[in-house]
Each structure stands twice: as C-alpha cells, then as structure tokens.
Coordinates of C-alpha atoms in Angstrom, one line a residue:
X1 CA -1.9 45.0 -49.0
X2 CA 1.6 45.1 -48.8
X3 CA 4.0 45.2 -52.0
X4 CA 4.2 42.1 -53.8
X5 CA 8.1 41.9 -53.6
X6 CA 8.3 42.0 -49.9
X7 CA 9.5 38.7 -48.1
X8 CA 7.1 39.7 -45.1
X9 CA 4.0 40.3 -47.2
X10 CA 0.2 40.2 -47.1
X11 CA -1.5 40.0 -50.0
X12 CA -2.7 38.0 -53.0
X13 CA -1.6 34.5 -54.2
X14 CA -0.5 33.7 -57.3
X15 CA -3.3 32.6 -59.9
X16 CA -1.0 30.7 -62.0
X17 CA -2.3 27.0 -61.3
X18 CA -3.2 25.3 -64.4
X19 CA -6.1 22.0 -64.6
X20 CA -3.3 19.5 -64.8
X21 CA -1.7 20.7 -61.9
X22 CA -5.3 20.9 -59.6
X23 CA -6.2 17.4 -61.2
X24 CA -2.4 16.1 -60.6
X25 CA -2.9 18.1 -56.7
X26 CA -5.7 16.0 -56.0
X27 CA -4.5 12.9 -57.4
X28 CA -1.2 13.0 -55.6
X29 CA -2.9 13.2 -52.3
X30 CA -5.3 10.8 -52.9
X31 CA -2.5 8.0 -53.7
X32 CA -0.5 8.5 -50.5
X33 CA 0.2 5.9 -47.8
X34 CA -3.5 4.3 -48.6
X35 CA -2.8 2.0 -51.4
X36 CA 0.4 0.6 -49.7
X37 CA -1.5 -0.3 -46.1
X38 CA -5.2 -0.1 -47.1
X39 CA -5.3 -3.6 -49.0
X40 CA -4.3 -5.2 -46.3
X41 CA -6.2 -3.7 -43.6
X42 CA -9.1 -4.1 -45.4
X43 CA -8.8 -7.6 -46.2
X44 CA -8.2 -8.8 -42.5
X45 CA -11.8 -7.0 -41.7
X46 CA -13.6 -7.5 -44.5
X47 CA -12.4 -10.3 -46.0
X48 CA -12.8 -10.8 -50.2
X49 CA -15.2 -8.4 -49.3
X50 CA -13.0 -6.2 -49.0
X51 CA -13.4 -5.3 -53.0
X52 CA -17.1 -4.0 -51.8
X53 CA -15.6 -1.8 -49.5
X54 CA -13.0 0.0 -52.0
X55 CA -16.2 0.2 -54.6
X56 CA -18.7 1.6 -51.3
X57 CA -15.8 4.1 -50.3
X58 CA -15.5 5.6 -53.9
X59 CA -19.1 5.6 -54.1
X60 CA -19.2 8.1 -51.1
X61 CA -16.8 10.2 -51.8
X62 CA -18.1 10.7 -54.9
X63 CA -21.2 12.0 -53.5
X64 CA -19.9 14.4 -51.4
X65 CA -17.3 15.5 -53.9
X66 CA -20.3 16.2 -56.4
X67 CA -21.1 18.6 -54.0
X68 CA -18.2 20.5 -53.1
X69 CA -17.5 20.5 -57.2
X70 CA -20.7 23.0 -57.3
X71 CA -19.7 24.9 -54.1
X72 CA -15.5 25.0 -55.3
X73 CA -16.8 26.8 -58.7
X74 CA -19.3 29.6 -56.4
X75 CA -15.9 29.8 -53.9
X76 CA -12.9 30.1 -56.7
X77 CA -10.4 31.6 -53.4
X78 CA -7.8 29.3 -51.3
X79 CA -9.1 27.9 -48.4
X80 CA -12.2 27.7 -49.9
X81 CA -14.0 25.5 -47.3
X82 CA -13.4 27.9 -44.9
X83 CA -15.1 30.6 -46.9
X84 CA -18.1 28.5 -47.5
X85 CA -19.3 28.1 -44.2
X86 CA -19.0 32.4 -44.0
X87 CA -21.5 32.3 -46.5
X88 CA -24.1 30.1 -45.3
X89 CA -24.2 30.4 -41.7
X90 CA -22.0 33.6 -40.8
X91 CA -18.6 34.5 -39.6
X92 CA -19.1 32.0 -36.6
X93 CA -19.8 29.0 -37.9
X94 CA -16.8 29.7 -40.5
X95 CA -14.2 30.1 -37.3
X96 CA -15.2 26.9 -35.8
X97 CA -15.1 25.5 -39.3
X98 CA -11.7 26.9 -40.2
X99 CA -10.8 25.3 -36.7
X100 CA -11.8 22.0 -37.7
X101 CA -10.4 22.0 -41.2
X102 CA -7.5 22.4 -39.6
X103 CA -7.0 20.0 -37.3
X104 CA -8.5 17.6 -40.4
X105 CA -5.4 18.7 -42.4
X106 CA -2.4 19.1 -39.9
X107 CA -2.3 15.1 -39.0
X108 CA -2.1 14.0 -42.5
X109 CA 1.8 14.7 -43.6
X110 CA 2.5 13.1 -40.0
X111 CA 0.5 9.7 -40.9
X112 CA 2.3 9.8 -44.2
X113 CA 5.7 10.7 -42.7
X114 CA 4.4 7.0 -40.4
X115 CA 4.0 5.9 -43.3
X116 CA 7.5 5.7 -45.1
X117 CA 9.1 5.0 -41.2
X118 CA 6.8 1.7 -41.6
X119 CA 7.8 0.3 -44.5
X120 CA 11.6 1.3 -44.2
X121 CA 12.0 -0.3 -41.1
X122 CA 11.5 -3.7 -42.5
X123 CA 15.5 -3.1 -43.4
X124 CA 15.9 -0.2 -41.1
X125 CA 15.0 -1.7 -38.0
X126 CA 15.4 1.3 -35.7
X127 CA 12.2 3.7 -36.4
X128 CA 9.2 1.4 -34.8
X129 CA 8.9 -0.8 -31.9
X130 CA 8.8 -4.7 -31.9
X131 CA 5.1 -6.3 -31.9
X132 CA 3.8 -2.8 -31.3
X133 CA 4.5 -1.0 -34.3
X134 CA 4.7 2.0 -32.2
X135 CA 7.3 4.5 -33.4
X136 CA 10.5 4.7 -31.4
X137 CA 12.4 8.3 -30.4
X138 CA 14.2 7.8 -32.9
X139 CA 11.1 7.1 -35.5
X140 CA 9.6 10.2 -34.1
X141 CA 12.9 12.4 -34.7
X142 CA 13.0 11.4 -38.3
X143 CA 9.2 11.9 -38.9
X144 CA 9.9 15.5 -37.4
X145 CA 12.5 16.0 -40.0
X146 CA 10.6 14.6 -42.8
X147 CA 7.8 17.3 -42.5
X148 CA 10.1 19.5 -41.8
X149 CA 11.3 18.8 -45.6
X150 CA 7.3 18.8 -46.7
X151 CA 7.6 22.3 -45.1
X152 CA 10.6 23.8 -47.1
X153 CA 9.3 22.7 -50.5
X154 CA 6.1 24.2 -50.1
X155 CA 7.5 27.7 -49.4
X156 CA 8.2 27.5 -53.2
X157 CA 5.9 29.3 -55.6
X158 CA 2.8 27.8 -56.7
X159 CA 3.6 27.1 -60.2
X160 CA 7.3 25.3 -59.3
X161 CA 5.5 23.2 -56.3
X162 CA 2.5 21.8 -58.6
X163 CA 5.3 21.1 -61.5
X164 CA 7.2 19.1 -59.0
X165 CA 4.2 16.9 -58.0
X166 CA 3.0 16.8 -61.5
X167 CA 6.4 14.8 -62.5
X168 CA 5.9 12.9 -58.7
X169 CA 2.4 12.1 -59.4
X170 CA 3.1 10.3 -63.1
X171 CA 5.3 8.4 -60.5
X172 CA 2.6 7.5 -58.0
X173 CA 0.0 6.0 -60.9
X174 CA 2.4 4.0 -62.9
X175 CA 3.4 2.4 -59.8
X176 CA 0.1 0.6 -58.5
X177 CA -1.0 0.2 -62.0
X178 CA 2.6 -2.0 -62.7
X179 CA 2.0 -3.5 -59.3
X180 CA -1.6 -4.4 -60.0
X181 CA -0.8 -6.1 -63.9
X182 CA 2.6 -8.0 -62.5
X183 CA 0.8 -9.2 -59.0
X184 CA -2.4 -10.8 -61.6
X185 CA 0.0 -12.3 -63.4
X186 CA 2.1 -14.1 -61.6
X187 CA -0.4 -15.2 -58.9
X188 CA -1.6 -18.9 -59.3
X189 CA -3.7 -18.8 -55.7
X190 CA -6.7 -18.1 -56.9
X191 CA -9.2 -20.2 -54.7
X192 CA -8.7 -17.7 -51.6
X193 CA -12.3 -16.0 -52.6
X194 CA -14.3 -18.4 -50.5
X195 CA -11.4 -18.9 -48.1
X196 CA -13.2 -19.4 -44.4
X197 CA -16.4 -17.5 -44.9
X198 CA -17.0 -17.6 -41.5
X199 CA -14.5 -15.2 -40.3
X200 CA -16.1 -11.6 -42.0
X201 CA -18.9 -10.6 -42.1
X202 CA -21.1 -8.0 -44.2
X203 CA -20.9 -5.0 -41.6
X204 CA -16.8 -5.3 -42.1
X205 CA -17.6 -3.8 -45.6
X206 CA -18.5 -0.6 -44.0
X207 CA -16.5 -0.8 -40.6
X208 CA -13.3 -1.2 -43.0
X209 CA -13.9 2.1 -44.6
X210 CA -12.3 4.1 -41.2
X211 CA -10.8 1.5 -39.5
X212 CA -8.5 0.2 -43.0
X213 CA -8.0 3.6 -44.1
X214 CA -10.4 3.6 -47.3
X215 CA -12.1 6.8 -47.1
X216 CA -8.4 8.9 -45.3
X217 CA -7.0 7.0 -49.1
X218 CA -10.3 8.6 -50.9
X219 CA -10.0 12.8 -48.8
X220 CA -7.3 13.9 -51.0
X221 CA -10.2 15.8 -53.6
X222 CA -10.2 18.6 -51.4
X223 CA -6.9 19.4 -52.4
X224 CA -7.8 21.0 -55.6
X225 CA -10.8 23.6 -53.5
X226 CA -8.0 24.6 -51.7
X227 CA -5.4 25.8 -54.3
X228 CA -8.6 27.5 -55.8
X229 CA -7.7 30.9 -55.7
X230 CA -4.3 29.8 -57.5
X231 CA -6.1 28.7 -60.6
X232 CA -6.3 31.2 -64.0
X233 CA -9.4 29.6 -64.3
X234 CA -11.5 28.0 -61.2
X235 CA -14.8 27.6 -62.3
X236 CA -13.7 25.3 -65.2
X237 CA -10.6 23.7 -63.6
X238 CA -12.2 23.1 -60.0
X239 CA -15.0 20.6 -61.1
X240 CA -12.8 18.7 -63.3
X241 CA -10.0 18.0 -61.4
X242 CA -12.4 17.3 -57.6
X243 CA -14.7 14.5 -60.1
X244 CA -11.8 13.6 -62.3
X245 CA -9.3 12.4 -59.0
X246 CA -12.2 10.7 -57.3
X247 CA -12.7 8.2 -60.9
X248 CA -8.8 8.1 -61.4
X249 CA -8.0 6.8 -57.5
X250 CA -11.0 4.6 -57.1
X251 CA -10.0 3.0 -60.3
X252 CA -6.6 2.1 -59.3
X253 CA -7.6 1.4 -55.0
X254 CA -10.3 -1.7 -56.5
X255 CA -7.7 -3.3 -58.9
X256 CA -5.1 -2.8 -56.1
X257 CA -7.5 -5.0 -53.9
X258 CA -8.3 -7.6 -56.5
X259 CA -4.3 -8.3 -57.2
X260 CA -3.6 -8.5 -53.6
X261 CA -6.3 -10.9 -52.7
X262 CA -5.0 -13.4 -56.1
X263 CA -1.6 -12.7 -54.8
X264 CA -2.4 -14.3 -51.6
X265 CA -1.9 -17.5 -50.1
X266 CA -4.3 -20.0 -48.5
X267 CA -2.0 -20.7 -45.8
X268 CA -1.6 -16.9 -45.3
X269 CA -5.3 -17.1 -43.9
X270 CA -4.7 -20.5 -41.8
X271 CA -6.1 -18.6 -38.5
X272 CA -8.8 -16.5 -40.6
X273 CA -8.8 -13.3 -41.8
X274 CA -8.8 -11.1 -38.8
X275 CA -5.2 -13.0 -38.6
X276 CA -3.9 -12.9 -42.3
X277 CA -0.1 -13.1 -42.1
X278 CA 2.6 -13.1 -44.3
X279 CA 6.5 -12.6 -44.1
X280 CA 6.9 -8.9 -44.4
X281 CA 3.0 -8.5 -43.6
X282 CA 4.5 -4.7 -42.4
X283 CA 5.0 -3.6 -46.0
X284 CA 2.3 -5.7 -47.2
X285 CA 2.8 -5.0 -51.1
X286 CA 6.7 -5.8 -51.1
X287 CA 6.3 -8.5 -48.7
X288 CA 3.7 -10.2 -51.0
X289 CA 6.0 -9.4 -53.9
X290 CA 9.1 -11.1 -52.0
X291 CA 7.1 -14.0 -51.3
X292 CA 6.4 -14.7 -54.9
X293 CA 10.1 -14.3 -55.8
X294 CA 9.4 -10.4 -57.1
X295 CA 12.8 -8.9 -55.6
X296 CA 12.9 -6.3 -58.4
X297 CA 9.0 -5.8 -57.7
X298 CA 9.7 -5.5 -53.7
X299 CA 12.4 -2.8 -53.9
X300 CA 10.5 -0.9 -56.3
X301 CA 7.9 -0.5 -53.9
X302 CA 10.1 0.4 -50.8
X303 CA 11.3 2.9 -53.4
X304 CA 7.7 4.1 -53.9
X305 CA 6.9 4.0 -49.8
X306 CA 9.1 7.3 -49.6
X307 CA 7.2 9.2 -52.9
X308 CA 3.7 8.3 -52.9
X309 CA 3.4 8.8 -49.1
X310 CA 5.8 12.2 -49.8
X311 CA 4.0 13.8 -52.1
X312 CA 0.2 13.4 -50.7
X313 CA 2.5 14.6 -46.7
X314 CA 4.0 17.7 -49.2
X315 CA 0.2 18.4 -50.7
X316 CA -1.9 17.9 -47.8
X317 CA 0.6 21.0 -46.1
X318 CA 0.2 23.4 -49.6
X319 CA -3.5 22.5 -48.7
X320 CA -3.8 23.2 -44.6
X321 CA -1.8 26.1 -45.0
X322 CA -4.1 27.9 -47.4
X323 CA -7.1 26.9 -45.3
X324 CA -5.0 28.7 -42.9
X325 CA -4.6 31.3 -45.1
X326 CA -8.1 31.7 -45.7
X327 CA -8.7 31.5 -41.3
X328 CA -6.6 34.7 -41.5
X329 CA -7.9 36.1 -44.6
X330 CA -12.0 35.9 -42.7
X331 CA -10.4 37.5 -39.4
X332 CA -11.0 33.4 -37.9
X333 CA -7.5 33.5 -36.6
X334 CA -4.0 35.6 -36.4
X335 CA -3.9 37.8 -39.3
X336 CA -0.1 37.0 -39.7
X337 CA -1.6 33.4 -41.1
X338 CA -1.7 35.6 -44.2
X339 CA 1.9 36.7 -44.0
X340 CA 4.0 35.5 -47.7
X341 CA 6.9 35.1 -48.9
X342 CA 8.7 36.1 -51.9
X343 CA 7.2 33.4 -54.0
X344 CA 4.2 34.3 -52.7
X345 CA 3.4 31.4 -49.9
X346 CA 1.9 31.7 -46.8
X347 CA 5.1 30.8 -44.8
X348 CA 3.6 31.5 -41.5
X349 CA 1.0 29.2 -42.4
X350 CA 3.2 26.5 -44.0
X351 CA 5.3 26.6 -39.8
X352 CA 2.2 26.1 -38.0
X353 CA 1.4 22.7 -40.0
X354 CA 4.8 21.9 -39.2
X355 CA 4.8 22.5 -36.0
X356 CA 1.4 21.4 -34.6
X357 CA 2.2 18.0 -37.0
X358 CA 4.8 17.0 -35.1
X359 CA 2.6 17.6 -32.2
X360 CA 0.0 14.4 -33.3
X361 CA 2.5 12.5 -33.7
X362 CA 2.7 11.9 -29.6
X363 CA -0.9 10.7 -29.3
X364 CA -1.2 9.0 -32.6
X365 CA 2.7 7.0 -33.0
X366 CA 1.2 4.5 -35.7
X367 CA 0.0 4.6 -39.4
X368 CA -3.5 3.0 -38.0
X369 CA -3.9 5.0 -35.0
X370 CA -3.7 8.3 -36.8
X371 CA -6.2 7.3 -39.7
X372 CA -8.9 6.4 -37.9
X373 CA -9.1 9.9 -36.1
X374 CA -8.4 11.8 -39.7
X375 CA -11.3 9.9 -41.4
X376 CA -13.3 10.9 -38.8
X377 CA -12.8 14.5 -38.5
X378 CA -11.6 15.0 -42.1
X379 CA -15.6 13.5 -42.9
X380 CA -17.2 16.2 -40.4
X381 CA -15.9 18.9 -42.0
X382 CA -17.1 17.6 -45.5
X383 CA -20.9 16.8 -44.0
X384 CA -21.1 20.7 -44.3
X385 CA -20.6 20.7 -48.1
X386 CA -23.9 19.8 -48.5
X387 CA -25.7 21.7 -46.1
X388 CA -24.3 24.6 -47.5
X389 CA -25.2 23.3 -51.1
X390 CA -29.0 23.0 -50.1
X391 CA -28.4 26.6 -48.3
X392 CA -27.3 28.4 -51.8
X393 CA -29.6 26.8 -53.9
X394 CA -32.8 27.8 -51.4
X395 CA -31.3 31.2 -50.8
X396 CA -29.4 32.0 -54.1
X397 CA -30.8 29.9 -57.3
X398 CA -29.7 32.8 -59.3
X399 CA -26.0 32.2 -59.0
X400 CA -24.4 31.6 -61.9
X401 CA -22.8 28.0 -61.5
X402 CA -20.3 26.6 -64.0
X403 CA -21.4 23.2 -62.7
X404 CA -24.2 22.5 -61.5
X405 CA -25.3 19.4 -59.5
X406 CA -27.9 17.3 -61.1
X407 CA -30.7 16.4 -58.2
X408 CA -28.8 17.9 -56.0
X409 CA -32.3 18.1 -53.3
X410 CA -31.7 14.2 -53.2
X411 CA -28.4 13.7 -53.9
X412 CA -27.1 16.4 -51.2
X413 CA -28.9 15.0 -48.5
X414 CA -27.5 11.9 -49.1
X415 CA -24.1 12.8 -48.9
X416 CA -24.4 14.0 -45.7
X417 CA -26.2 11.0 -44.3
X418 CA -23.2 9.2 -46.1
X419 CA -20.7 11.7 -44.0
X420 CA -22.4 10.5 -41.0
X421 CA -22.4 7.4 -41.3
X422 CA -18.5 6.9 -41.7
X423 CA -18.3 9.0 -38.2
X424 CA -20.7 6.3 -36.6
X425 CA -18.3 3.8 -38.5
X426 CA -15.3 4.9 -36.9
X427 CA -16.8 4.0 -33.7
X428 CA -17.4 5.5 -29.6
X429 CA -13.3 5.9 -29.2
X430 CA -12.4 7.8 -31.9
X431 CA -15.6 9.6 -31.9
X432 CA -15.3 11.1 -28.3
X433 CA -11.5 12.0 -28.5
X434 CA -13.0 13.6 -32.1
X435 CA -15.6 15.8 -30.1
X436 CA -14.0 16.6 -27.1
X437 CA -11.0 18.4 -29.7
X438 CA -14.1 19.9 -31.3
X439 CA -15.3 21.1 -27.7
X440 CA -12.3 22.4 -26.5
X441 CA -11.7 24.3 -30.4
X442 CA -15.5 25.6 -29.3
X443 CA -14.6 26.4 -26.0
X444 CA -11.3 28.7 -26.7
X445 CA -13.1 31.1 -29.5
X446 CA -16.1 31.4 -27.3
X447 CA -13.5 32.9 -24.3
X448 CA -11.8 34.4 -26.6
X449 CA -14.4 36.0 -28.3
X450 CA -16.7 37.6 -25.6
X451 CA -13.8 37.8 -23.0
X452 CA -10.6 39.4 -24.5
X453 CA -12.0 40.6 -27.7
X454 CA -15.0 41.4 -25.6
X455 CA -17.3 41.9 -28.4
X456 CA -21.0 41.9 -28.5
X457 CA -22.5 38.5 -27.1
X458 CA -25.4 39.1 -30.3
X459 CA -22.6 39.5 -32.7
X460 CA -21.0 35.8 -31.6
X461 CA -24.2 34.2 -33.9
X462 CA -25.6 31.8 -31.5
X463 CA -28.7 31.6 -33.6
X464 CA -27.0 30.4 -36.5
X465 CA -24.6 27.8 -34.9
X466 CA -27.0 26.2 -32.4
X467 CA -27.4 23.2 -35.2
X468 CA -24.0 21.6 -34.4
X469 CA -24.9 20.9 -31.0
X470 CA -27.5 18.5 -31.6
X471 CA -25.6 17.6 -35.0
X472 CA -22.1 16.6 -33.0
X473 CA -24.2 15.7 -29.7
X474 CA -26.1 13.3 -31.1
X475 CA -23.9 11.6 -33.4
X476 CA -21.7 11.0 -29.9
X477 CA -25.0 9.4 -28.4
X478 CA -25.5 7.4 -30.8
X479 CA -21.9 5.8 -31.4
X480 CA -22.2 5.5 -27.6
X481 CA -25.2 3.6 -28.1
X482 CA -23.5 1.3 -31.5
X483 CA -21.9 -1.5 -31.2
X484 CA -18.5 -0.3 -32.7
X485 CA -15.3 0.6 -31.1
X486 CA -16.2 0.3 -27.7
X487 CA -20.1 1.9 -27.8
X488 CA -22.3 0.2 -25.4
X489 CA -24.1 -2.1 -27.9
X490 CA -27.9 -1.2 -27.6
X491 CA -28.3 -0.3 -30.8
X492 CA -26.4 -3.5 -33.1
X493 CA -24.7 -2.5 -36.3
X494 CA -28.1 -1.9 -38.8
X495 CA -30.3 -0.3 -36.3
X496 CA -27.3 1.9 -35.8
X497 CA -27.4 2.9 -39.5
X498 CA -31.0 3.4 -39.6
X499 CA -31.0 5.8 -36.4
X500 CA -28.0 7.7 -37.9
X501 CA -29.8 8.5 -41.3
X502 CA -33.0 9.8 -39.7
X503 CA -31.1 11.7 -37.3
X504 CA -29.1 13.4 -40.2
X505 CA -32.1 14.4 -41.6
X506 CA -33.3 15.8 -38.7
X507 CA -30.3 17.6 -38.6
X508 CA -30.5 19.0 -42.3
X509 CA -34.0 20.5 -41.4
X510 CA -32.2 21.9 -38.7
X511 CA -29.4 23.6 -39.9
X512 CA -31.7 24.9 -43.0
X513 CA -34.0 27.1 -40.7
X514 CA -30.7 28.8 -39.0
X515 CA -29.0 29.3 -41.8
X516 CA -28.6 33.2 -42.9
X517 CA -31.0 35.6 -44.5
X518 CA -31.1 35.4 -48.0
X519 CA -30.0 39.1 -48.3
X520 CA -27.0 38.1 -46.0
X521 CA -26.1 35.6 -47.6
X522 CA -26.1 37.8 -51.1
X523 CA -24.1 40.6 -49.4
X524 CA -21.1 38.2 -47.9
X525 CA -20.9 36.5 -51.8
X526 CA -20.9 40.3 -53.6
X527 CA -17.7 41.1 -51.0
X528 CA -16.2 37.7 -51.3
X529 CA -16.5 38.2 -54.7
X530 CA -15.2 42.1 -54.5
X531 CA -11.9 40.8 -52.8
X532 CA -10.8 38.3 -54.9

C-alpha cells in the first residue's frame, strides 16, 4: 500500500461517508434526467396508464433493491457489485461482471449531459438537430466538456463531494414536488383520463418501463453499494439509504405523472397519444408550464434541467469509478484503476469514465437512444443480485446479516424473473447490440486470459460461468422470437412474458448447481473481510 499522502497512491478510501450522504447519493441519481423526459415518454406509450407504469417500475426496483440491501450489508467495500459476484461464482464470473457494470455505469453522465443539451436548446438552438433531435458537433463538444466538469468534481474527497450533492439534492426534491403542487393546481383539463382509449393499450404499461425511461429514472439505488467502503458504518447505513431512495423517488416519479396528465390538454392528444404534442413538447415540463402562463414556473425548470441531470451525471461517475476501483482492487483489470489521489479518489478511474463516456455518445446522440440500452444492461447486471442472494443463504446461513430479507426463497426469485423481463421489454434491437457488447467484453478476457497472461485453462472457471450462456442466449432467442422492437413476432406480448419467467427459473436452478463450494465461498468472504 503506498503512503496515504502521496498524489500517485494505492491504497484505502476514506470511510468518512455518513447515512445522509449514501441516502442523499442515491437519491440524487435517482432524480436525474428521468423526471423531466419520463412523463412524457410514458404518456405517449402508455397513455393515462402511464401512472401504472411509474407504480409497476417502483414496484420492481424495489424487489431487486431488497436484495442487494442484504448483499450491500455482507459486501460493506466500494464497488461492491463487483465483489459479490467473486464470492458466489469465483474470480471469473466477477471480471466479466466488473466488465458489465461498467459499461452499465460509463453511459449514464453522457445521457444526462443529453439531457441538459435537450432542454437548453429550446433557447439555445445550436446543440441538437431539427426533427431529429440528434445532437449536432457542436452538442457533442459541449456534452464532452460537461463530463469533463462531472470528472474534476469527483476527484474531490469523499466527504466534500457527498456535502456538495447533499445541498444539490434538497435542490432536486423541492423542485418536482413545487412542480407537482403548482401543475394540480392550476390545471382545469381534467377530462383527458378517458381521452381516446383506443390508442394504448395494456402491454404499453410494461413496454414504457425501457422504452420512456422509467426503470434508467428508478437504477440510481446502486449508488449507495458503491460508496460502501466509504461509510463509518455500512451495515446500518447501506440498507437504509438503497430502500429509503427507492420510496423517496417513486413517490415523487407517480405524482410527477398524475400533474402532467391534469396539466394536459385535449387538443394536445387530437392525433392520439402515440402523437401527444404541445409547444415546447422538447422540454416537456416547462413547455406545459409556458402553456398554462407559468413563465416563472418554466424558467425554473430550465434552471433545474442543468442540476438534477448534473448531479445524478456527477454521482453516476463517483459510482463507475469505484466499481472500477474494485475491477482493480479483484486483479479484473489494470491495477493502476486503484491509483488515488491526494483526497483519496481513484483518479485513474474517475479519466476512464470520462473518456470511454464521451465515446457513447457517437452511437447513442439522443436522450432516448441512450436509455433504452442503459436499462437494459444496467437490469442484467442487477439479475445477479439475487442469484447471489439465494447462493449465500444456501451456502452461508451463518452470516451475520444486519438486514436480512424476509422470504427472500420467493421474493429473490422473483426479482430476477422481474430483471428479465425489463430486458425482453426493451425489445430484439437493443437486446442484440446489449449481447454482442457482452460477447465481445467475453471474448477479450478469454484471449487475454489464456493467451498473454497464458494462465491455466482450469484456473479460467468454466465450470462456474457456463450459466450465462444459456442465461444471455436465451434471453436473445426469445426477444428474437417477441413481438417488441423488431423481434420476429411468434411469440405476441403475454406468451412472451410467460416463456421469459419459466426460462428464468430454469436459469436460477442453473446458476445454483455452478455456483462455488461452500468452503470456497467461506474462504473468499474471510479474505474480503481481512482486506477491508
């Protein structure tokens, strides 16, 4: 360990994060870009629906955030998901893990960086193109500099970084809540519930959570798992602050909904939902504000497009570059990913989100592009939450747990069926540009692995990952087979659902018989728990 002055340093983070500021972490990058596009979105798929799909959204991420709020307490280290996967199915599984983690966290300042470009250029007309919405070179200059700002602030110390969004994060509630009580009360359209019924349908409820950017508004939990090993005192803090951001942003993300369908117009829907328009539809919020003669309201909220998307783009880097930190820290990737600062951050870390952000922004140039590919791979990473749940409590029920998960043998599977079924939700496009990055990931550590480390081929743990193949293979055949975003439509949208649960549990019975030895298991928690 090197010296903990040093500006070149590895070593141990700071454990100086109190609850507030893991609850306040959380919080602040679960109200990001979401609440000011998600409304909207949602309402031209689902319809008034749309309220169901907020209320099914927190309902899933609640589940799987039950989960990791047992595993965060067991793994109290930054980049925690990364460690988790170590311990349930060996150091192989963990590098393809830390792998996908990442590319789940790098895109997210980049969408929120979108984000603020989107609703600025309805009076800065320079950053996206006309009709489009398609970011310009000049858009995609300034979103390079604004990470590039998420970047600098999170080389700060811990302590000054989670004050900073604690004060931004007061911010960032108030808001929506003001938005929500001012929209209800000036809004006299109330009869837009039953507003042509025939242009949604049920299925949108659930085909809204990807494609409107409900669950990428609800993945922000993680947040506080990953700035574990900066808490004084994890097993407490962890739980509270993962369940308490879930109740706290679902709350606000279904009243949001309500005011903006009663602040809507019935000729706003005069071509149906799937074609709701309004002037200033591209900052929905403030346009809806300016149309009811809320000017004070509307420039308020262009205020807030530049700090709620900031300060979920300046969390989700603190968070990617401690999974990073813990890639490095498992021997996953470059052992210079562990390299801090003075204050103690992983600046190495903290230039390769920056870097490889401004990378996505090429293939993914709007806010709705980017979001459907995050939900996606941000859920596959989470569906292994509660595999390794069910793996700890078969192999390790004597672990002292400072939560503990009631019903967890039910509850667990469930979540990852849920998990699933937002990946066959996002639909066959999405899906197979998802995978083949997951392939290629696979590909590159394999040749790495037995071809220039040239280490044993029975030390690689090919017993233990085999799972994900028919796990990621046939969740690709069967959104190829779906009926959503461009599958082949054999299997129509409730079939789909059915085949995707019992083929998740099929997985689940997989991935239990290759998980490790019990002993294994016992020995990788002891030296986790010896290096803390």
């Amino acid at each position: 360990m090197g010296d903990s002055g040093g500006a070149n340093t590895t070593g141990k983070l700071r454990r100086e994060a109190p609850m507030i500021g893991l609850l306040f972490a959380s919080t602040t990058s679960m109200i990001g870009s979401g609440w000011l596009f998600g409304a909207f979105h949602a309402s031209k798929i689902a319809g008034p629906l749309s309220i169901w799909s907020w209320v099914v959204g927190a309902v899933i991420i609640m589940l799987i955030a039950l989960c990791f709020a047992e595993l965060a307490a067991l793994f109290p280290r930054s980049g925690a998901l990364v460690h988790m996967s170590h311990a349930s199915h060996g150091d192989g599984l963990g590098r393809i893990w830390g792998w996908m983690l990442f590319l789940a966290y790098v895109p997210i300042p980049a969408v929120e960086a979108e984000a603020i470009l989107t609703y600025a250029n309805n009076y800065l007309p320079y950053f996206l193109r006309p009709n489009s919405g398609l970011l310009t070179p000049t858009g995609f200059v300034v979103c390079a500099f604004l990470l590039g700002l998420f970047a600098l602030v999170n080389l700060l110390a811990v302590r000054m970084l989670l004050s900073f969004n604690s004060a931004v994060t007061w911010w960032k509630i108030a808001v929506p809540l003001l938005t929500v009580v001012v929209l209800m009360a000036v809004s006299t359209h109330w009869d837009v519930w039953g507003a042509d019924p025939h242009s949604y349908k049920v299925s949108g409820v659930f085909t809204a959570l990807p494609e409107a950017g409900i669950v990428f508004s609800y993945l922000g939990f993680r947040t506080a798992i990953d700035l574990g090993g900066e808490s004084a005192n994890p097993g407490r803090h962890i739980p509270i602050a993962v369940i308490g951001s879930v109740l706290i942003s679902a709350t606000i993300y279904i009243l949001l909904q309500v005011a903006f369908l009663m602040a809507l117009r019935p000729a706003d829907m005069a071509n149906g939902w799937a074609h709701l328009t309004f002037t200033g539809q591209a900052g929905p919020f403030a346009g809806l504000a300016q149309t009811l003669g809320l000017g004070w309201l509307a420039t308020l909220l262009y205020i807030d497009a530049y700090v709620s998307p900031g300060g979920t783009g300046l969390m989700y880097v603190t968070g990617g570059s401690r999974v990073l930190y813990g890639v490095g820290e498992m021997s996953g990737g470059p052992r210079w990913l562990t390299t801090l600062n003075k204050a103690r951050a992983p600046w190495l870390a903290v230039l390769v989100m920056w870097v490889v952000g401004i990378l996505f922004l090429l293939p993914f140039p709007a806010w709705q592009l980017m979001v459907n590919y995050i939900s996606s791979i941000t859920v596959l990473t989470y569906g292994l939450g509660p595999i390794v749940l069910l793996v700890l409590r078969r192999n390790q029920p004597e672990l002292p747990r400072t939560f503990r998960l009631w019903g967890a043998e039910v509850l667990a599977p469930l979540a990852f069926i849920c998990s699933n079924w937002i990946i066959y939700w996002t639909g066959f496009k999405t899906d197979s540009f998802l995978f083949l990055l997951v392939a290629i990931g696979f590909v590159l550590y394999m040749v790495y692995y037995h071809f220039i480390a040239k280490k044993p081929a029975e030390d690689f743990g090919w017993r233990y990952i085999a799972w994900l193949l028919p796990w990621f293979g046939g969740m690709w055949m069967l959104s190829a087979l779906g009926d959503i975003g461009g599958g082949l439509g054999l299997l129509k949208f409730w079939p789909g659902v059915a085949a995707v649960a019992v083929w998740s549990m099929f997985v689940i019975i997989l991935a239990l018989r290759s998980a490790l030895p019990a002993a294994e298991t016992a020995e990788i928690m002891v030296r986790m728990e010896d290096t803390r």
